[in-house]
Coordinates of C-alpha atoms and ligand atoms in Angstrom, one line a residue:
X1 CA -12.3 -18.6 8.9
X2 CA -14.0 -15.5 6.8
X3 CA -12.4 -12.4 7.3
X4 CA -14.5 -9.5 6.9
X5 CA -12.6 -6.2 5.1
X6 CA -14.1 -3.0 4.7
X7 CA -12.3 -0.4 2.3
X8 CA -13.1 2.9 2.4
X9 CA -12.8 4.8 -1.1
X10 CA -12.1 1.2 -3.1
X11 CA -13.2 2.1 -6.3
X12 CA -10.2 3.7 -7.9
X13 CA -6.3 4.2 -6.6
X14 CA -4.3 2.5 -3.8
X15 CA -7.9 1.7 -2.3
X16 CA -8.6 -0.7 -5.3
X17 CA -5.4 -2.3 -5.5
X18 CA -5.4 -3.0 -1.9
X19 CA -8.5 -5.3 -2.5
X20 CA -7.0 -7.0 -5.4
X21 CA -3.9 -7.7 -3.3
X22 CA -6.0 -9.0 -0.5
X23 CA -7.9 -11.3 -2.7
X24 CA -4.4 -12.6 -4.8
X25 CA -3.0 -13.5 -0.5
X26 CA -5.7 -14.9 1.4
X27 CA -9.2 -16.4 -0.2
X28 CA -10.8 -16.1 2.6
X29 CA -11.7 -12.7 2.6
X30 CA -14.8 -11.3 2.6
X31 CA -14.8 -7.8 1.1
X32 CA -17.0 -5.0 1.5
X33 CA -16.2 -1.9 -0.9
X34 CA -17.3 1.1 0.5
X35 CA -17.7 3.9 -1.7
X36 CA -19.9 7.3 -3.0
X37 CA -20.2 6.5 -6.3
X38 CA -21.8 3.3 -6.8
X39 CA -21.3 3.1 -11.1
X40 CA -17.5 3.2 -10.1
X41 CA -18.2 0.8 -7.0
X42 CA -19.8 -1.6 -9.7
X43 CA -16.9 -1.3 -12.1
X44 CA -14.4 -2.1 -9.2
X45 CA -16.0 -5.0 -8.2
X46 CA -16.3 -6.0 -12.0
X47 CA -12.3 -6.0 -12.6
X48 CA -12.0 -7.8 -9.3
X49 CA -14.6 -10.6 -10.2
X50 CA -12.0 -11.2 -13.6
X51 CA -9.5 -11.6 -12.0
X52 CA -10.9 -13.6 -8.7
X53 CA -13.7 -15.3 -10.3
X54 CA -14.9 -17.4 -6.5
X55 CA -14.1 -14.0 -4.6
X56 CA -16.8 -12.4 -2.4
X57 CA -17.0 -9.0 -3.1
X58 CA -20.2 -6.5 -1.5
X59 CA -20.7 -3.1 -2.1
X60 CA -21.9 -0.6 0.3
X61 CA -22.9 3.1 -0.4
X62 CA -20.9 5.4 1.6
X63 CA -20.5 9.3 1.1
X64 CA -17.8 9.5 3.9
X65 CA -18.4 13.1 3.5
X66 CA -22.0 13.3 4.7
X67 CA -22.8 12.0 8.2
X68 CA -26.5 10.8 7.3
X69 CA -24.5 8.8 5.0
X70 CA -22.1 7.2 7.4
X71 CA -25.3 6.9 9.5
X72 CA -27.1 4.9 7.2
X73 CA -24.2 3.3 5.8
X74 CA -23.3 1.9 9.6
X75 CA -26.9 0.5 9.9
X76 CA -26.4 -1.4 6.6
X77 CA -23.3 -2.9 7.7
X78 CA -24.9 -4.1 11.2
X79 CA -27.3 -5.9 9.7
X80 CA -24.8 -7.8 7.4
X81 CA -22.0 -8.5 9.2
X82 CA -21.9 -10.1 12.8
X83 CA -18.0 -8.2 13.0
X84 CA -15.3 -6.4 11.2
X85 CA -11.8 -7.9 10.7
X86 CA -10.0 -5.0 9.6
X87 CA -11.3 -1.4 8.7
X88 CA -9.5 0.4 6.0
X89 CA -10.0 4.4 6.3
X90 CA -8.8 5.0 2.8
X91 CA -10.9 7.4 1.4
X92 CA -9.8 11.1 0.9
X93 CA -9.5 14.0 -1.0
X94 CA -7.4 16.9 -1.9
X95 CA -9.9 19.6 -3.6
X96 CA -8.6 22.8 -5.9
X97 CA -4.8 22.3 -5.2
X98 CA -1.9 24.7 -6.0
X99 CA 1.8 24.0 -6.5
X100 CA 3.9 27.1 -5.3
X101 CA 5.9 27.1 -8.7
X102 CA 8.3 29.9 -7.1
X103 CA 8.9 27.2 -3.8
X104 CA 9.5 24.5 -6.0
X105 CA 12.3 25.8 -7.8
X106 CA 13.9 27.8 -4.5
X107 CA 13.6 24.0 -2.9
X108 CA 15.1 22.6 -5.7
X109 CA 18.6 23.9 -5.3
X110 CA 18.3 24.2 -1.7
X111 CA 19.7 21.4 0.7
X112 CA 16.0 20.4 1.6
X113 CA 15.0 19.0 -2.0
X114 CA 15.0 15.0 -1.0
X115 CA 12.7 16.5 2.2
X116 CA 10.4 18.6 -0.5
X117 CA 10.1 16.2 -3.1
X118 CA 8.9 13.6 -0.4
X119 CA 6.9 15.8 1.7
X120 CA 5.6 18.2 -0.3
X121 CA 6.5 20.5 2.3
X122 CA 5.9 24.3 1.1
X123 CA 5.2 23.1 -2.3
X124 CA 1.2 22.6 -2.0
X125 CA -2.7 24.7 -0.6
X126 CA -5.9 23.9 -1.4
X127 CA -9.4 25.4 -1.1
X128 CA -11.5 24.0 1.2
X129 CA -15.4 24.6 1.8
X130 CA -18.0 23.7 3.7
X131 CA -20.3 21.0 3.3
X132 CA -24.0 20.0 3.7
X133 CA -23.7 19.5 7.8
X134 CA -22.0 22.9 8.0
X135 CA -18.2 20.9 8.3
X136 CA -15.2 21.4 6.3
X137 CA -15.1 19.2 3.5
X138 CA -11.7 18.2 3.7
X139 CA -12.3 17.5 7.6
X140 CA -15.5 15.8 7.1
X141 CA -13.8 13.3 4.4
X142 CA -10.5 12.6 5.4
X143 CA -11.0 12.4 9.0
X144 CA -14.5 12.8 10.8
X145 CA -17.1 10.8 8.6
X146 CA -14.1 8.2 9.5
X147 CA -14.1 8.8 13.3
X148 CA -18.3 8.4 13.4
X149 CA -17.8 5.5 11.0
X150 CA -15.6 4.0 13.4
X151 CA -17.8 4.9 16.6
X152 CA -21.0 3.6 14.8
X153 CA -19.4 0.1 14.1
X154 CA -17.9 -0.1 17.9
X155 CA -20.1 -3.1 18.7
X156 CA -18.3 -4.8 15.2
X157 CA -15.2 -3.8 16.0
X158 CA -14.9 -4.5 19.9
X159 CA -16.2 -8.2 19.7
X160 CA -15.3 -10.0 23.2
X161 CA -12.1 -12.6 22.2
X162 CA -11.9 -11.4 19.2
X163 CA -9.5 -8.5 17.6
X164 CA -10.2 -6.1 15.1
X165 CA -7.9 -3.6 13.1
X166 CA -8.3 0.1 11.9
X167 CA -5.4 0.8 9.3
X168 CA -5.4 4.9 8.0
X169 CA -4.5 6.0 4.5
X170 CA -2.6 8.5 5.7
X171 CA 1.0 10.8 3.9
X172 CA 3.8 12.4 4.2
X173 CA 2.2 15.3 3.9
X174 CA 0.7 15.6 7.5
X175 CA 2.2 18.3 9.3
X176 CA 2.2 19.1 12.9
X177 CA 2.7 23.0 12.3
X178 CA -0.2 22.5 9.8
X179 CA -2.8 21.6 12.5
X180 CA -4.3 24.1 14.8
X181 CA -5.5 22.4 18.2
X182 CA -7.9 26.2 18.2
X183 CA -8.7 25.0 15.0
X184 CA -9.5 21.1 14.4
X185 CA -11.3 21.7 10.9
X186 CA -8.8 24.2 9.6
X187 CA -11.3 26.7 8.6
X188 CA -8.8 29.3 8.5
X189 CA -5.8 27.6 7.0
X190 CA -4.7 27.0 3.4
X191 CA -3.4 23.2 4.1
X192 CA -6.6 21.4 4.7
X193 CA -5.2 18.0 3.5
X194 CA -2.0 18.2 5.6
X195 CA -3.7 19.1 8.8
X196 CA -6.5 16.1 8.0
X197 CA -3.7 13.6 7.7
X198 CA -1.9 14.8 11.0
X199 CA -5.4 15.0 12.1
X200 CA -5.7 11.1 11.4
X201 CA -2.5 10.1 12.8
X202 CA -3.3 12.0 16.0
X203 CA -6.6 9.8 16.0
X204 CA -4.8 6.6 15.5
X205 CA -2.6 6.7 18.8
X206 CA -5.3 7.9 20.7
X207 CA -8.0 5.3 19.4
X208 CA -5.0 2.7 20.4
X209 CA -4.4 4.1 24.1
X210 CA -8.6 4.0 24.4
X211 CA -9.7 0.8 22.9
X212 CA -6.8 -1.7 22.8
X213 CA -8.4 -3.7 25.8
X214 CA -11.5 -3.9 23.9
X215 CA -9.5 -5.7 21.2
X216 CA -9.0 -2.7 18.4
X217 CA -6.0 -1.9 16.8
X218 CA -5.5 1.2 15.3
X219 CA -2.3 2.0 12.5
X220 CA -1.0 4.5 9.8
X221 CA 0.2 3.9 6.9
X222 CA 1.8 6.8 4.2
X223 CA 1.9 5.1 0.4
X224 CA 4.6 7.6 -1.0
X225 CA 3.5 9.5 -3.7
X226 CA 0.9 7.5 -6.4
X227 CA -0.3 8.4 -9.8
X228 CA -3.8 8.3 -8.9
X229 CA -7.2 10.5 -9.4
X230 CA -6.1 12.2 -6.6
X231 CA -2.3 13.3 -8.0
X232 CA -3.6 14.1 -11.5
X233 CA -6.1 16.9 -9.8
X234 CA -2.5 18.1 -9.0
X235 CA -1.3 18.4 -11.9
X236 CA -2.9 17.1 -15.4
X237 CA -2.2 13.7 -16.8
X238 CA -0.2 14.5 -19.6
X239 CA 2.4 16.2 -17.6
X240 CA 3.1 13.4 -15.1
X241 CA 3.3 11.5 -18.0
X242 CA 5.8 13.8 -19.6
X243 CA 7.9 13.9 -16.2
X244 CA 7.8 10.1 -15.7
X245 CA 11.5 9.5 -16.4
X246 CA 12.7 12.3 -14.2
X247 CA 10.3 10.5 -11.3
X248 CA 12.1 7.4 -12.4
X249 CA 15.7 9.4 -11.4
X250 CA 14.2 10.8 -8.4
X251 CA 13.6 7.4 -7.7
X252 CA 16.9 7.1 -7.0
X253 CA 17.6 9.5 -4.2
X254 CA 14.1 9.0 -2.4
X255 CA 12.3 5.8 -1.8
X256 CA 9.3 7.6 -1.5
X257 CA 8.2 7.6 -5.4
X258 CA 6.2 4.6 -5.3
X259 CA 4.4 5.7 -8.1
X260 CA 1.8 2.8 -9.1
X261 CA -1.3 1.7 -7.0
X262 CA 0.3 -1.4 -6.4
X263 CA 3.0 -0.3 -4.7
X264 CA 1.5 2.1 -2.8
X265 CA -0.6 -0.5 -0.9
X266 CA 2.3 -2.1 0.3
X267 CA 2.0 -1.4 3.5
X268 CA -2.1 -1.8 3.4
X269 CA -1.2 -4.9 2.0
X270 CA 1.7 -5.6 5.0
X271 CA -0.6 -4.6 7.6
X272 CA -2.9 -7.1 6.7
X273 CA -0.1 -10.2 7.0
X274 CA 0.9 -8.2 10.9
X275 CA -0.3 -9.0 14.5
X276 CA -1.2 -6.0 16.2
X277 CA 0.8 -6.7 19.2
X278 CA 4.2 -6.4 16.9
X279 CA 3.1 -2.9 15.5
X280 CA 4.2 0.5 17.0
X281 CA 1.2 2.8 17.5
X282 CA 3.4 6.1 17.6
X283 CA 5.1 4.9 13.8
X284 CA 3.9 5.7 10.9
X285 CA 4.4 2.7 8.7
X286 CA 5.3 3.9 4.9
X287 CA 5.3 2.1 1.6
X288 CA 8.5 2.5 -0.2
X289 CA 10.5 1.4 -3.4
X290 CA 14.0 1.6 -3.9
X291 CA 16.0 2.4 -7.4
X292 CA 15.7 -1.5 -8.7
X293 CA 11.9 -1.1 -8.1
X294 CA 11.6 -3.3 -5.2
X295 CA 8.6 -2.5 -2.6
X296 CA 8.6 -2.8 1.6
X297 CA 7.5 -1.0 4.0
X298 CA 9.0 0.5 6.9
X299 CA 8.3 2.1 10.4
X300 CA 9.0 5.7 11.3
X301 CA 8.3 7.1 14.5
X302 CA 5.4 9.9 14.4
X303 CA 5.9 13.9 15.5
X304 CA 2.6 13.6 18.2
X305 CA 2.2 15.0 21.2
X306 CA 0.5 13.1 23.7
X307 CA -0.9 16.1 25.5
X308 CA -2.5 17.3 22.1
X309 CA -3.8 13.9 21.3
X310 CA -6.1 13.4 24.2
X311 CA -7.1 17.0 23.6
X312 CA -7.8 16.4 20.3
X313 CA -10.1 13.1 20.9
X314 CA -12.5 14.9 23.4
X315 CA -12.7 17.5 20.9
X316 CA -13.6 15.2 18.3
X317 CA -16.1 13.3 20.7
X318 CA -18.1 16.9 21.8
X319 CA -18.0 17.6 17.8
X320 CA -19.7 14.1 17.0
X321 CA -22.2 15.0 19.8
X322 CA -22.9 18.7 18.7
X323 CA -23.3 16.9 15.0
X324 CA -25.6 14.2 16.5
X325 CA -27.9 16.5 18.1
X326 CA -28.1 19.1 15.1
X327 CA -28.9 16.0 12.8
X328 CA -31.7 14.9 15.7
X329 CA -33.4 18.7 15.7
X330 CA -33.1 19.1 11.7
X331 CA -35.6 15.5 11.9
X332 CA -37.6 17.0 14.3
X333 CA -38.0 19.8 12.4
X334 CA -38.8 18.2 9.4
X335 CA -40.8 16.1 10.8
X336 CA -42.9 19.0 12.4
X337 CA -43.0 20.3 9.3
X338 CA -44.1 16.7 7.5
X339 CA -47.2 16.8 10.5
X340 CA -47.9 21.0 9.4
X341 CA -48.2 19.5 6.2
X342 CA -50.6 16.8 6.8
X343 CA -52.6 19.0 8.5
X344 CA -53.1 21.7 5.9
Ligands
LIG1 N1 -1.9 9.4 -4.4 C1 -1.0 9.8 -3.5 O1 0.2 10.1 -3.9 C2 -1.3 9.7 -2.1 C3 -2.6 9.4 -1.6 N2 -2.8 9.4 -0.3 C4 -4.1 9.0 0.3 O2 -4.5 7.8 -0.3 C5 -6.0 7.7 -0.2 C6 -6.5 7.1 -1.5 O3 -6.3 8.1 -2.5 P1 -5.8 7.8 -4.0 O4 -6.0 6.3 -4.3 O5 -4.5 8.4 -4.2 O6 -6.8 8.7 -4.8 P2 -8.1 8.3 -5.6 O7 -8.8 9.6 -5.9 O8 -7.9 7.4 -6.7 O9 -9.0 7.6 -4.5 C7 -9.7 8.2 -3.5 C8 -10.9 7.4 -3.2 O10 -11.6 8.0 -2.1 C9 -13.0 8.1 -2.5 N3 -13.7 9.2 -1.9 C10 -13.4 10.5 -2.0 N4 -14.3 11.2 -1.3 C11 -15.2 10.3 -0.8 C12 -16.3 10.4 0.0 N5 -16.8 11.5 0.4 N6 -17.0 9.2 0.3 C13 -16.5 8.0 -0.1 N7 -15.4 7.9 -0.8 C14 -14.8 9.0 -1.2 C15 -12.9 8.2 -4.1 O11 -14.2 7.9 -4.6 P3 -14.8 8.7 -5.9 O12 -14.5 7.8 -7.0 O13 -16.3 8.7 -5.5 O14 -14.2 10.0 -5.9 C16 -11.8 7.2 -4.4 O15 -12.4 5.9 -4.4 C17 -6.5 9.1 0.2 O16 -6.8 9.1 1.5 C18 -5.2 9.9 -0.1 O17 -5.2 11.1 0.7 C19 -1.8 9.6 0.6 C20 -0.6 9.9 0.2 C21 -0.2 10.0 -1.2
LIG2 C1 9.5 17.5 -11.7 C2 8.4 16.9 -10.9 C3 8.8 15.8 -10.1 C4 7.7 18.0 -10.1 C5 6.6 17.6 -9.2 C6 6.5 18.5 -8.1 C7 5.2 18.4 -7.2 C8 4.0 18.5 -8.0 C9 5.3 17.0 -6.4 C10 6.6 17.0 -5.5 C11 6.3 16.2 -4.3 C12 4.9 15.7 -4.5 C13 4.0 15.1 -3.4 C14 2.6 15.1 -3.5 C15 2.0 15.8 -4.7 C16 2.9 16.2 -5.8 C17 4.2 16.8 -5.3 C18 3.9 18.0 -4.5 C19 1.7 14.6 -2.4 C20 1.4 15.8 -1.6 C21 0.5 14.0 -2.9 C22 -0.5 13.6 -1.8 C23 0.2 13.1 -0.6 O1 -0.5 12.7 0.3 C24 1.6 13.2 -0.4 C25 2.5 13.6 -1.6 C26 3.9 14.0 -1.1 C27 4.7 14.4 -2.3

């Protein structure tokens, strides 16, 4: 039977090797890449095409970012698709980040380098602003244009005998000292990205303890650290490039340096092969490669505080109603405004 996948974010990075993985292990997916820009969108679906000529490969405009976008982008999908096999909430960003040079090399000979190398942990800020519905941007993308895509597609993903999967792009990165409870969108932090992630994890367990009965599955994966768009807007190019052999050594003390696309959707790709019943909701399922170069993937249990989670869902379900009702008045506006218009 067809099995209907929706990436988030699919057009470049672990989200595009994910698809061609799925379409190399099963042909009888159905895939639906979701992305902002649809020249790159087109691209991806291009190189996918050469290689799986027979594939089925859509495209759907989604600005994950902007919540008339996920709204519109949810109505597409309705009238597509009858349900969703799996969800993937890839999609993400990391704007204007900084490497604390002076932590780096303090971490370095210190006896938490394998834990700083893997983490990040100290090393990395970013700049964060807000975006066109008034939310952080790094909020908005990683985590809540997610959450409403995911409440939007309910009646696809809670189909009566039927079971449907969320998997999260999340990293190693999420911190639970870098997320504020006072302060879900981290307006006032420097570690946007890390509290997103945690953010997402947080979601996952709590999407699992509210809508397993209705048949959806929610898990997290971290894909180690990738040379993707997002890691050269860390540092330029030419200098991972320049570093590759020492990532090659490092390779050697932590499996975390996955380092290619491919290997970093490991445990996307893993997910995909799983039965929800077999999978942990409180691990965090990571994508690794040892020193020969061989990739698996492996559970480890989350830092989450049940307490906090629930919190943190009825927080996140007042915010999508506050956004909701904002979004309703703004049309009402302009739609006073449209009739003032008409009239003069
Ligand atoms: N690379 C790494 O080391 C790690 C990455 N991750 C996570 O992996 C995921 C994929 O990132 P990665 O492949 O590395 O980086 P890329 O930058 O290659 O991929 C990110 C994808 O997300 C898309 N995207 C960004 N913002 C939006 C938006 N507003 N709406 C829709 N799509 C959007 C990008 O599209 P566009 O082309 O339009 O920008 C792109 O397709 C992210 O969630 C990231 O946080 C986690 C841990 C480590
Ligand atoms: C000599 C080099 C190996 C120096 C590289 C230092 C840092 C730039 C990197 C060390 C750990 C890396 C890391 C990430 C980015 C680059 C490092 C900070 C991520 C934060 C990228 C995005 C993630 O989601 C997790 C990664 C963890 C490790």
């Amino acid at each position: 039977m067809e099995k209907v996948v929706v990436v988030t974010g699919a057009n470049s990075g672990i989200g595009l090797a994910l698809c061609e993985r799925l379409l190399s292990s099963d042909s009888q997916v159905r895939l639906c890449l979701a992305c902002r820009n649809m020249e790159r969108a087109e691209a991806a679906r291009a190189a996918l095409l050469t290689s799986h000529s027979s594939a089925r490969v859509d495209l759907l405009h989604l600005d994950v970012g902007s919540v008339p976008s996920v709204l519109g982008a949810a109505e597409e999908v309705k009238t597509r698709y009858s349900r969703i096999d799996f969800l993937y909430l890839n999609a993400g960003i990391m704007p204007n980040p900084t490497v604390d040079i002076r932590a780096f090399f303090k971490g370095l000979f210190s006896r938490n380098v394998i834990n700083m190398f893997a983490t990040a942990e100290g090393l990395l800020t970013q700049q964060d602003q807000l975006n066109s519905d008034g939310l952080q941007e790094v909020f908005a993308t990683n985590l809540f244009g997610h959450f409403l895509l995911i409440r939007e597609l309910e009646p696809l993903l809670c189909q009566p005998g039927h079971t449907s999967r969320l998997v999260w792009t999340s990293s190693s990165n999420a911190r639970r000292s870098a997320f504020s409870i006072e302060d879900i969108q981290h307006r006032r932090g420097k570690e946007p990205y890390s509290s997103s992630k945690y953010a997402s994890d947080m979601l996952s367990l709590a999407l699992n303890t509210h809508k397993n009965k209705q048949g959806l599955f929610s898990s997290v994966i971290c894909p180690g650290l990738v040379m993707t768009n997002l890691t050269y807007g860390i540092l330029p190019s030419f200098f991972w490039t320049l570093i590759m052999p020492i990532m090659w050594l490092i390779r050697i003390f932590t499996n975390t340096f996955t380092l290619t696309p491919y290997a970093g959707a490991e445990a996307l790709h893993w997910m995909f092969l799983q039965k929800p019943e077999s999978l942990d909701p409180r691990a965090k399922y990571h994508s690794l490669t040892s020193g020969l170069g061989t990739n698996y993937t492996e559970p480890r249990i989350m830092d989450l505080d049940d307490e906090m989670t629930e919190v943190f869902f009825s927080k996140l379900l007042e915010l999508e109603r506050a956004v909701r009702r904002n979004l309703s008045e703004k049309t009402a506006d302009s739609e006073h405004y449209q009739q003032y218009i008409n009239r003069t």
